[in-house]
Short mmCIF file of C-alpha atoms and ligand atoms in Angstrom, two decimals:
data_model
loop_
_atom_site.label_atom_id
_atom_site.label_comp_id
_atom_site.label_asym_id
_atom_site.label_seq_id
_atom_site.Cartn_x
_atom_site.Cartn_y
_atom_site.Cartn_z
CA MET A 1 26.18 15.29 32.30
CA GLU A 2 26.07 14.68 28.61
CA LYS A 3 29.30 13.41 27.16
CA ALA A 4 31.25 15.72 24.89
CA TYR A 5 31.25 13.34 21.93
CA VAL A 6 27.48 13.00 22.10
CA LYS A 7 27.13 16.75 22.04
CA VAL A 8 29.53 17.21 19.17
CA TRP A 9 27.79 14.54 17.12
CA GLU A 10 24.41 16.06 17.87
CA SER A 11 25.61 19.38 16.52
CA CYS A 12 26.99 17.62 13.47
CA LEU A 13 23.64 15.95 12.90
CA GLU A 14 21.93 19.32 12.99
CA ILE A 15 24.09 20.48 10.12
CA ILE A 16 23.82 17.23 8.20
CA LYS A 17 20.05 17.20 8.53
CA ASP A 18 19.84 20.44 6.60
CA ASN A 19 21.97 19.08 3.81
CA VAL A 20 20.52 15.69 2.96
CA SER A 21 17.04 14.37 2.27
CA SER A 22 15.13 13.05 5.23
CA GLN A 23 15.19 9.55 3.74
CA SER A 24 18.98 9.67 3.45
CA PHE A 25 19.27 11.08 6.92
CA LYS A 26 17.21 8.22 8.30
CA THR A 27 19.08 5.59 6.37
CA TRP A 28 22.64 6.78 6.73
CA PHE A 29 22.94 9.05 9.74
CA GLU A 30 20.44 7.97 12.35
CA PRO A 31 22.08 4.55 12.76
CA ILE A 32 25.44 6.15 13.55
CA LYS A 33 26.57 6.19 17.17
CA PRO A 34 29.20 8.57 18.46
CA VAL A 35 31.63 6.69 20.70
CA LYS A 36 34.63 8.81 21.51
CA LEU A 37 36.23 12.21 21.28
CA SER A 38 39.87 12.69 22.00
CA SER A 39 41.99 15.61 20.91
CA ASN A 40 39.89 16.67 17.95
CA VAL A 41 39.23 13.16 16.72
CA LEU A 42 35.61 12.12 16.82
CA THR A 43 34.96 8.40 16.54
CA ILE A 44 31.64 7.26 15.20
CA GLN A 45 30.37 3.74 15.05
CA VAL A 46 28.73 2.49 11.86
CA PRO A 47 26.86 -0.79 11.40
CA SER A 48 28.91 -2.29 8.61
CA GLN A 49 31.77 -2.03 6.20
CA PHE A 50 29.37 -1.29 3.39
CA PHE A 51 27.79 1.44 5.43
CA TYR A 52 31.19 3.00 5.97
CA GLU A 53 32.04 2.80 2.29
CA TRP A 54 28.75 4.35 1.33
CA LEU A 55 29.35 7.28 3.68
CA GLU A 56 32.85 7.76 2.33
CA GLU A 57 31.65 7.68 -1.22
CA HIS A 58 28.61 9.86 -0.94
CA TYR A 59 28.93 12.06 2.10
CA ILE A 60 32.63 12.56 2.64
CA THR A 61 32.59 16.22 1.65
CA LEU A 62 29.65 16.99 3.86
CA LEU A 63 31.16 15.07 6.77
CA LYS A 64 34.50 16.80 6.39
CA LYS A 65 32.93 20.23 6.32
CA THR A 66 30.74 19.43 9.27
CA ILE A 67 33.62 18.13 11.35
CA LYS A 68 35.72 21.18 10.49
CA LYS A 69 32.90 23.41 11.57
CA GLU A 70 32.44 21.62 14.87
CA LEU A 71 36.02 20.74 15.75
CA GLY A 72 38.07 23.30 13.86
CA THR A 73 40.46 22.75 11.00
CA GLU A 74 42.35 20.09 12.90
CA GLY A 75 39.19 18.08 13.46
CA ARG A 76 39.12 14.52 12.20
CA LEU A 77 36.70 11.68 12.00
CA GLU A 78 37.34 8.03 12.71
CA TYR A 79 35.02 5.20 11.95
CA SER A 80 34.46 2.22 14.09
CA ILE A 81 32.81 -0.59 12.23
CA ILE A 82 30.69 -3.23 13.86
CA MET A 83 31.79 -6.54 12.49
CA GLU A 84 29.16 -8.12 10.42
CA ASN A 85 28.32 -11.35 12.15
CA SER A 86 25.55 -10.17 14.32
CA HIS A 87 24.28 -13.51 15.44
CA ASN A 88 26.30 -14.38 18.44
CA ALA A 89 25.58 -11.97 21.18
CA SER A 90 29.18 -11.13 21.97
CA LYS A 91 30.25 -7.51 22.12
CA PRO A 92 30.40 -5.65 18.84
CA TYR A 93 33.91 -5.83 17.56
CA THR A 94 35.18 -2.55 16.24
CA VAL A 95 38.03 -1.40 14.11
CA LYS A 96 39.14 2.14 13.71
CA ILE A 97 39.64 3.65 10.36
CA PRO A 98 40.88 7.16 9.87
CA THR A 99 38.80 9.14 7.47
CA THR A 100 41.64 10.94 5.79
CA SER A 101 43.22 8.56 3.36
CA LYS A 102 40.72 6.71 1.29
CA LYS A 103 43.53 5.31 -0.86
CA GLU A 104 45.10 3.60 2.03
CA LEU A 105 41.79 1.97 2.70
CA LYS A 106 41.79 0.36 -0.68
CA ASN A 107 44.70 -1.61 0.65
CA PRO A 108 43.06 -4.81 1.83
CA SER A 109 45.21 -5.12 4.91
CA VAL A 110 43.51 -2.04 6.27
CA SER A 111 40.04 -2.17 4.87
CA MET A 112 39.14 -5.83 4.87
CA PRO A 113 36.90 -6.59 7.79
CA ILE A 114 38.32 -9.27 9.98
CA ASP A 115 36.42 -12.48 9.63
CA LEU A 116 35.16 -13.40 13.03
CA ASN A 117 32.88 -16.04 11.71
CA GLN A 118 35.41 -18.77 12.15
CA ASN A 119 34.18 -20.07 15.41
CA THR A 120 30.49 -19.67 14.82
CA ILE A 121 28.54 -22.44 16.41
CA ARG A 122 27.10 -24.96 14.00
CA ASN A 123 23.45 -24.60 13.41
CA PRO A 124 21.76 -27.00 15.84
CA PHE A 125 18.59 -27.14 13.80
CA ILE A 126 20.07 -28.96 10.88
CA ILE A 127 17.87 -31.89 10.24
CA PRO A 128 19.93 -35.05 10.20
CA GLY A 129 19.60 -36.99 7.02
CA LEU A 130 18.27 -34.08 5.03
CA LYS A 131 20.90 -33.49 2.41
CA LYS A 132 21.09 -30.43 0.29
CA VAL A 133 19.67 -31.43 -2.99
CA ASN A 134 20.45 -29.48 -6.08
CA VAL A 135 17.98 -26.66 -6.03
CA GLU A 136 17.27 -25.07 -9.37
CA SER A 137 17.72 -21.37 -8.66
CA GLN A 138 15.04 -20.17 -11.10
CA LEU A 139 17.17 -17.22 -12.11
CA ASN A 140 16.86 -15.42 -15.42
CA GLN A 141 20.42 -14.86 -16.64
CA ASN A 142 19.40 -11.76 -18.60
CA TYR A 143 18.59 -9.95 -15.39
CA SER A 144 22.21 -9.46 -14.40
CA PHE A 145 23.84 -6.52 -12.67
CA GLU A 146 25.64 -5.83 -15.88
CA ASN A 147 22.34 -5.31 -17.68
CA LEU A 148 20.91 -3.16 -14.92
CA VAL A 149 21.76 0.38 -15.85
CA GLU A 150 22.70 2.47 -12.85
CA GLY A 151 21.08 5.86 -12.28
CA ASP A 152 20.05 8.13 -9.45
CA CYS A 153 16.79 6.22 -9.44
CA ASN A 154 18.35 2.96 -8.30
CA ARG A 155 21.77 3.78 -6.88
CA LEU A 156 21.03 2.93 -3.28
CA ALA A 157 19.11 -0.26 -3.99
CA ARG A 158 21.64 -1.37 -6.56
CA SER A 159 24.62 -0.81 -4.29
CA ALA A 160 22.93 -2.46 -1.36
CA GLY A 161 22.04 -5.38 -3.61
CA PHE A 162 25.61 -5.59 -4.76
CA ALA A 163 26.91 -5.54 -1.19
CA VAL A 164 24.52 -8.30 -0.24
CA ALA A 165 25.53 -10.32 -3.28
CA ASN A 166 29.17 -10.15 -2.28
CA LYS A 167 28.51 -11.11 1.28
CA PRO A 168 25.21 -12.91 1.54
CA GLY A 169 23.97 -13.03 5.11
CA GLY A 170 26.99 -11.03 6.19
CA THR A 171 25.82 -7.44 5.94
CA ALA A 172 23.40 -5.39 7.97
CA PHE A 173 20.99 -5.64 5.05
CA ASN A 174 19.08 -8.69 6.07
CA PRO A 175 16.47 -8.79 4.88
CA LEU A 176 17.13 -6.53 1.95
CA LEU A 177 13.74 -5.21 0.95
CA ILE A 178 13.57 -3.62 -2.47
CA TYR A 179 10.45 -1.61 -3.10
CA GLY A 180 9.04 0.56 -5.83
CA GLY A 181 6.29 0.91 -8.40
CA VAL A 182 5.61 -1.40 -11.29
CA GLY A 183 8.22 -1.79 -14.02
CA LEU A 184 11.03 -0.08 -12.16
CA GLY A 185 13.36 -3.06 -11.98
CA LYS A 186 12.58 -4.83 -8.69
CA THR A 187 12.47 -8.27 -10.26
CA HIS A 188 15.54 -7.51 -12.34
CA LEU A 189 17.56 -6.44 -9.30
CA ALA A 190 16.37 -9.42 -7.28
CA HIS A 191 17.61 -11.77 -10.01
CA ALA A 192 20.85 -9.83 -10.35
CA ILE A 193 21.63 -10.44 -6.69
CA GLY A 194 20.93 -14.14 -7.09
CA ILE A 195 23.03 -14.43 -10.24
CA GLN A 196 25.96 -12.64 -8.67
CA ILE A 197 25.86 -14.86 -5.60
CA LYS A 198 25.74 -17.97 -7.76
CA ASN A 199 28.79 -16.71 -9.63
CA GLU A 200 30.75 -15.85 -6.52
CA PHE A 201 29.62 -18.70 -4.33
CA PRO A 202 28.60 -21.62 -6.54
CA ASN A 203 27.99 -23.82 -3.52
CA LYS A 204 25.35 -21.62 -2.02
CA THR A 205 21.78 -22.64 -2.55
CA VAL A 206 19.99 -19.70 -4.07
CA LEU A 207 16.29 -19.68 -4.78
CA TYR A 208 14.16 -17.10 -6.51
CA VAL A 209 10.45 -17.53 -6.04
CA SER A 210 7.47 -15.29 -6.57
CA SER A 211 5.10 -14.84 -3.68
CA GLU A 212 2.31 -16.36 -5.73
CA LYS A 213 4.31 -19.48 -6.33
CA PHE A 214 5.36 -19.72 -2.71
CA THR A 215 1.73 -19.40 -1.65
CA GLN A 216 0.60 -22.01 -4.15
CA GLN A 217 3.29 -24.45 -3.07
CA TYR A 218 2.27 -23.99 0.50
CA ILE A 219 -1.41 -24.59 -0.25
CA ASP A 220 -0.48 -27.72 -2.18
CA SER A 221 1.65 -28.96 0.70
CA VAL A 222 -1.27 -28.56 3.08
CA ARG A 223 -3.51 -30.41 0.68
CA ASN A 224 -0.99 -33.23 0.28
CA ASN A 225 -0.22 -33.27 3.94
CA ASN A 226 3.50 -32.67 3.49
CA GLN A 227 3.78 -29.26 5.03
CA ASN A 228 6.91 -30.28 6.86
CA ASP A 229 8.71 -31.06 3.66
CA PHE A 230 7.73 -27.66 2.38
CA ILE A 231 9.14 -25.95 5.44
CA HIS A 232 12.30 -28.03 5.50
CA PHE A 233 12.93 -27.33 1.89
CA TYR A 234 12.80 -23.59 2.42
CA GLN A 235 14.82 -23.76 5.60
CA MET A 236 17.84 -25.16 3.83
CA ILE A 237 18.09 -22.36 1.29
CA ASP A 238 21.10 -20.07 1.74
CA VAL A 239 19.72 -17.13 -0.18
CA LEU A 240 15.98 -16.84 -0.43
CA ILE A 241 14.63 -14.26 -2.84
CA ILE A 242 10.89 -13.66 -2.68
CA ASP A 243 9.39 -11.34 -5.25
CA ASP A 244 6.33 -9.15 -4.66
CA VAL A 245 5.65 -9.94 -1.03
CA GLN A 246 2.70 -7.56 -1.07
CA TYR A 247 0.90 -10.57 -2.49
CA PHE A 248 1.03 -12.15 0.98
CA ALA A 249 -1.37 -9.48 2.23
CA GLY A 250 -4.36 -10.97 3.99
CA LYS A 251 -3.03 -14.53 3.63
CA GLU A 252 -2.59 -15.35 7.28
CA LYS A 253 -1.55 -18.96 6.99
CA THR A 254 1.04 -18.22 4.35
CA GLN A 255 2.39 -15.34 6.40
CA ASP A 256 2.59 -17.62 9.35
CA VAL A 257 4.65 -20.24 7.61
CA PHE A 258 6.80 -17.59 5.98
CA PHE A 259 7.39 -16.03 9.38
CA HIS A 260 8.88 -19.26 10.67
CA ILE A 261 10.99 -19.79 7.60
CA PHE A 262 12.17 -16.19 7.80
CA ASN A 263 13.19 -16.58 11.43
CA HIS A 264 15.04 -19.78 10.82
CA LEU A 265 16.97 -18.39 7.89
CA HIS A 266 17.73 -15.13 9.61
CA GLN A 267 18.93 -16.80 12.77
CA THR A 268 21.25 -19.05 10.86
CA GLY A 269 22.80 -16.17 8.98
CA LYS A 270 21.12 -16.85 5.66
CA GLN A 271 20.25 -14.02 3.34
CA LEU A 272 16.72 -12.87 2.56
CA VAL A 273 15.93 -10.62 -0.35
CA LEU A 274 12.37 -9.40 -0.69
CA THR A 275 10.63 -7.10 -3.09
CA ALA A 276 7.40 -5.20 -2.63
CA ASP A 277 5.45 -2.55 -4.44
CA LYS A 278 5.34 -0.32 -1.36
CA PRO A 279 7.57 0.56 1.57
CA PRO A 280 7.00 -1.62 4.64
CA VAL A 281 5.10 1.12 6.47
CA GLU A 282 2.50 1.18 3.73
CA LEU A 283 2.01 -2.55 3.36
CA GLN A 284 -1.43 -3.52 4.54
CA GLY A 285 -2.88 -6.82 5.60
CA PHE A 286 0.28 -8.02 7.28
CA GLU A 287 0.85 -9.39 10.73
CA GLN A 288 2.76 -6.90 12.80
CA ARG A 289 5.50 -9.35 13.71
CA LEU A 290 6.23 -10.01 10.06
CA LEU A 291 6.17 -6.33 9.15
CA SER A 292 8.59 -5.52 11.91
CA ARG A 293 10.98 -8.13 10.52
CA PHE A 294 10.78 -6.57 7.09
CA LYS A 295 12.21 -3.47 8.73
CA TRP A 296 15.16 -5.23 10.33
CA GLY A 297 17.50 -4.85 7.42
CA LEU A 298 17.42 -2.19 4.78
CA ALA A 299 14.44 -1.05 2.76
CA ALA A 300 15.75 0.51 -0.44
CA ASP A 301 13.52 2.09 -3.01
CA LEU A 302 13.56 2.24 -6.78
CA GLN A 303 12.40 5.49 -8.34
CA THR A 304 11.33 6.27 -11.87
CA PRO A 305 14.47 6.82 -13.92
CA GLY A 306 15.33 10.32 -15.06
CA LEU A 307 15.86 11.28 -18.66
CA GLU A 308 19.54 10.41 -18.84
CA THR A 309 19.01 7.02 -17.33
CA ARG A 310 16.13 6.35 -19.72
CA ILE A 311 18.39 7.15 -22.63
CA ALA A 312 21.16 4.96 -21.21
CA ILE A 313 18.76 2.05 -20.75
CA LEU A 314 17.52 2.31 -24.33
CA GLU A 315 21.03 2.62 -25.69
CA LYS A 316 22.11 -0.42 -23.78
CA LYS A 317 19.21 -2.48 -25.10
CA VAL A 318 19.69 -1.31 -28.65
CA TYR A 319 23.37 -2.03 -28.49
CA ALA A 320 22.87 -5.46 -26.95
CA ASP A 321 20.41 -6.42 -29.67
CA GLY A 322 22.67 -5.08 -32.39
CA ILE A 323 20.03 -2.74 -33.71
CA ASP A 324 20.81 0.43 -35.54
CA LEU A 325 18.55 3.14 -34.25
CA PRO A 326 19.05 6.84 -34.93
CA LYS A 327 19.99 8.79 -31.85
CA GLU A 328 17.06 11.16 -32.32
CA VAL A 329 14.65 8.23 -32.15
CA ILE A 330 16.18 6.96 -28.93
CA GLU A 331 15.96 10.43 -27.45
CA TYR A 332 12.42 10.82 -28.61
CA LEU A 333 11.38 7.57 -26.92
CA ALA A 334 13.20 8.53 -23.74
CA TYR A 335 11.62 11.97 -23.70
CA SER A 336 8.13 10.68 -24.37
CA ILE A 337 7.88 7.69 -22.09
CA THR A 338 8.49 8.70 -18.56
CA THR A 339 6.43 6.25 -16.54
CA ASN A 340 8.67 3.22 -16.10
CA VAL A 341 11.25 1.00 -17.73
CA ARG A 342 8.84 -1.71 -18.75
CA GLU A 343 6.82 0.75 -20.85
CA LEU A 344 9.99 2.12 -22.30
CA GLU A 345 11.06 -1.36 -23.38
CA GLY A 346 7.56 -2.08 -24.64
CA ALA A 347 7.66 0.99 -26.85
CA LEU A 348 11.04 0.03 -28.24
CA ILE A 349 9.87 -3.47 -29.05
CA SER A 350 6.69 -2.22 -30.74
CA LEU A 351 8.76 0.16 -32.78
CA LEU A 352 11.07 -2.61 -33.92
CA ALA A 353 8.14 -4.84 -34.75
CA GLN A 354 6.45 -2.08 -36.71
CA SER A 355 9.51 -1.37 -38.73
CA SER A 356 10.20 -5.00 -39.58
CA MET A 357 6.60 -5.66 -40.54
CA ASN A 358 6.36 -2.64 -42.80
CA LYS A 359 9.95 -3.02 -43.95
CA LYS A 360 10.39 0.66 -43.16
CA ALA A 361 13.46 2.18 -41.66
CA ILE A 362 12.94 3.50 -38.17
CA THR A 363 12.68 7.22 -38.49
CA LEU A 364 11.58 9.87 -36.09
CA GLU A 365 8.34 10.04 -38.05
CA LEU A 366 7.61 6.36 -37.55
CA ALA A 367 8.51 6.65 -33.88
CA LYS A 368 6.08 9.51 -33.43
CA GLN A 369 3.23 7.63 -35.09
CA MET A 370 3.91 4.51 -33.10
CA ILE A 371 4.27 6.24 -29.75
CA ASP A 372 1.06 8.02 -30.38
CA LYS A 373 -0.76 4.71 -30.71
CA PHE A 374 1.23 3.05 -28.01
CA VAL A 375 0.47 5.52 -25.29
CA LYS A 376 -2.92 6.71 -26.41
CA ASN A 377 -4.77 4.97 -23.64
CA THR A 378 -2.70 6.48 -20.93
CA ALA A 379 -3.73 10.01 -21.93
CA ARG A 380 -0.19 10.98 -22.51
CA GLU A 381 0.87 14.55 -22.36
CA VAL A 382 3.96 16.10 -23.77
CA SER A 383 6.57 16.44 -21.07
CA ILE A 384 8.26 19.68 -20.08
CA ASP A 385 11.57 17.98 -20.84
CA TYR A 386 10.50 17.28 -24.36
CA ILE A 387 9.26 20.81 -24.94
CA GLN A 388 12.55 22.18 -23.69
CA LYS A 389 14.47 19.89 -25.98
CA VAL A 390 12.51 20.87 -29.07
CA VAL A 391 12.77 24.56 -28.28
CA CYS A 392 16.51 24.29 -27.64
CA ASP A 393 17.10 22.31 -30.82
CA TYR A 394 15.14 24.90 -32.74
CA PHE A 395 17.17 27.83 -31.45
CA ASP A 396 20.34 25.82 -31.30
CA LEU A 397 20.90 26.36 -27.60
CA PRO A 398 22.25 23.85 -25.09
CA ILE A 399 19.41 22.69 -22.86
CA GLU A 400 21.50 23.33 -19.72
CA LEU A 401 21.42 27.04 -20.49
CA LEU A 402 17.66 27.04 -20.65
CA LYS A 403 17.50 25.30 -17.30
CA SER A 404 20.04 27.67 -15.80
CA LYS A 405 19.39 31.05 -14.30
CA THR A 406 21.16 33.00 -17.01
CA ARG A 407 19.53 36.20 -18.22
CA LYS A 408 21.14 36.30 -21.62
CA ARG A 409 18.62 37.69 -24.06
CA GLU A 410 18.38 34.81 -26.47
CA VAL A 411 18.12 32.34 -23.61
CA VAL A 412 15.47 34.35 -21.83
CA GLN A 413 13.29 34.32 -24.90
CA ALA A 414 13.71 30.60 -25.55
CA ARG A 415 12.96 29.94 -21.92
CA GLN A 416 9.80 32.03 -22.11
CA ILE A 417 8.68 30.11 -25.15
CA ALA A 418 9.31 26.80 -23.40
CA MET A 419 7.27 28.03 -20.45
CA TYR A 420 4.49 29.09 -22.76
CA PHE A 421 4.28 25.66 -24.39
CA ALA A 422 4.62 23.89 -21.06
CA LYS A 423 1.65 25.88 -19.82
CA SER A 424 -0.52 25.25 -22.86
CA MET A 425 0.42 21.63 -23.52
CA THR A 426 0.95 20.04 -20.13
CA LYS A 427 -1.05 19.88 -16.97
CA SER A 428 1.91 21.05 -14.93
CA SER A 429 1.39 23.86 -12.48
CA LEU A 430 3.04 27.22 -12.97
CA ALA A 431 5.31 26.45 -10.04
CA THR A 432 6.43 23.14 -11.56
CA ILE A 433 7.10 24.74 -14.90
CA GLY A 434 9.14 27.46 -13.23
CA LEU A 435 11.15 24.89 -11.35
CA HIS A 436 12.05 23.12 -14.59
CA CYS A 437 13.02 26.35 -16.29
CA GLY A 438 15.84 27.81 -14.28
CA GLY A 439 14.13 27.68 -10.89
CA LYS A 440 11.78 30.57 -11.58
CA ASP A 441 8.64 31.23 -9.57
CA HIS A 442 5.07 31.02 -10.78
CA ALA A 443 4.79 34.77 -11.41
CA THR A 444 7.71 34.60 -13.82
CA VAL A 445 6.01 31.80 -15.74
CA LEU A 446 2.80 33.77 -15.92
CA HIS A 447 4.70 36.78 -17.15
CA ALA A 448 6.40 34.63 -19.80
CA CYS A 449 3.06 33.36 -21.12
CA ARG A 450 1.74 36.92 -21.41
CA THR A 451 4.90 38.10 -23.15
CA VAL A 452 4.71 35.30 -25.70
CA ASN A 453 1.04 36.01 -26.39
CA ASN A 454 1.79 39.70 -26.86
CA LEU A 455 4.71 39.09 -29.15
CA MET A 456 2.67 36.70 -31.27
CA ASP A 457 0.15 39.49 -31.83
CA THR A 458 2.73 42.08 -32.73
CA ASP A 459 5.71 40.31 -34.27
CA LYS A 460 5.17 38.28 -37.42
CA ARG A 461 8.53 36.58 -37.32
CA PHE A 462 8.01 35.59 -33.73
CA LYS A 463 4.58 34.22 -34.54
CA ASN A 464 6.22 32.15 -37.22
CA TYR A 465 8.63 30.62 -34.69
CA ILE A 466 5.78 29.68 -32.44
CA ASP A 467 3.79 28.07 -35.24
CA GLU A 468 6.73 26.00 -36.38
CA LEU A 469 7.56 24.95 -32.86
CA ASN A 470 3.95 24.10 -32.25
CA LYS A 471 4.07 21.65 -35.14
CA LYS A 472 7.29 20.12 -33.92
CA ILE A 473 6.08 19.65 -30.39
CA SER A 474 2.57 18.38 -31.15
CA ILE A 475 2.71 14.70 -31.89
CA GLN A 476 0.05 14.00 -34.40
P1 LIG B 501 9.32 -4.64 -11.55
O1 LIG B 501 9.64 -5.99 -11.02
O2 LIG B 501 9.74 -3.53 -10.63
O3 LIG B 501 7.90 -4.48 -11.98
P2 LIG B 501 11.10 -5.43 -13.67
O4 LIG B 501 12.29 -5.83 -12.87
O5 LIG B 501 10.26 -6.52 -14.21
O6 LIG B 501 10.20 -4.40 -12.85
O7 LIG B 501 11.60 -4.48 -14.84
C1 LIG B 501 10.84 -4.24 -16.01
C2 LIG B 501 11.75 -4.28 -17.21
O8 LIG B 501 12.60 -3.16 -17.19
C3 LIG B 501 12.66 -5.49 -17.23
O9 LIG B 501 12.76 -5.97 -18.54
C4 LIG B 501 13.98 -4.96 -16.77
O10 LIG B 501 15.06 -5.67 -17.34
C5 LIG B 501 13.96 -3.54 -17.25
N1 LIG B 501 14.72 -2.64 -16.38
C6 LIG B 501 14.30 -2.06 -15.24
N2 LIG B 501 15.23 -1.27 -14.72
C7 LIG B 501 16.28 -1.32 -15.56
C8 LIG B 501 17.57 -0.71 -15.58
N3 LIG B 501 17.97 0.13 -14.60
N4 LIG B 501 18.39 -1.00 -16.60
C9 LIG B 501 18.02 -1.84 -17.56
N5 LIG B 501 16.83 -2.44 -17.62
C10 LIG B 501 15.96 -2.20 -16.63
MG1 LIG B 502 8.42 -7.64 -10.71
#
């Protein structure tokens, strides 16, 4: 017969599943094991302290509601945390933490995981006579956590990176694989982890290396017949950060040697941080055994930053460089360049260069001209966000209203106009446009376009609005 706690947790999962994305469900709920149910207290086991903290921070409301629904108002949840020194095969050690008082947990006597590492067996593989030399970490100090603006796009990866940095080799995130498209901050985050570890644990040997460099070093070592030195060198690193592992694709020998280094480091509790341009399931040209190891820890993705994060990133850069840039210019850049952070920075730098060469102040006008040149080749289109902003500025409405469902007359009209421009100036589908404008459906967008066309034919003043807005939105 199925145990009661299993059943209860299964019902909870059903509810949770409907309330979180499937990626989040996979990452944060599938690894949870129910372990006990006694008088309305359900105990669940989570893989690590960080895991527990993440749940408490991000899903506490959902969990509370779910538990109440399943166990009644008296229902409670307790966590049991597997201690994070997975390498000796002894039983998982668990502590119980009541879910109710987060404050209490801040008190270290309750929340600090007990360090069971004390009697870990010394690594038998240590090569006698091979001393740790001073390894130059190859870290770029500008790529710190401090300089890495947090947003929805990177919250998971950033937090996981931070957890790893504070406990290298001691979390469930080993390896930590950071993946995402070009220019989204993989390299930055990888360095940030290394820098933080160096600050916290100066004695740890941290090494950042690109996959290209690793491959080249390996090829050289084969040529010079000192492969063993190469391997030994990498095996004594405490925190190995390898950037862009997709570059290993199809390179069997390199994968082979990396596989052995990986195993050695992992077995001895050392931390691996990897980055890739794709999630592990999509990486091609890899040996299965290596791929499966990539999946051992946590794969965390970086997404393209949303508008607010883009603005925050630009503001941070501008502030750090002591530049005086009008707010409207920053917003314009953030609205126009949506692809990735590298392009955003590139545009900012070009703009600064332009202005210093021409000895012109940076105005919105200059920004428009420059952006036009800068992104010409990428067949840029005006974004729906930008259209909405211009329309809202023009009618002096807060943009949130336009994106809301309100049916106030003046908002409805502005929204229709935004839809009309979005339809004529972007390649977005009617459904997408509707989604951006108060969650309307495609028929509503179509209706809006017709209404605007009709009004333009019949209402001179209205036509005037549209013409003026057209000029403001078009970037010539
Ligand atoms: P990737 O390795 O993913 O191609 P990078 O780490 O090289 O991307 O990032 C590109 C540029 O964007 C770097 O200059 C980096 O500092 C910057 N960057 C990326 N994400 C952020 C962020 N969240 N906050 C601040 N700067 C960022
Ligand atoms: Mg990179």
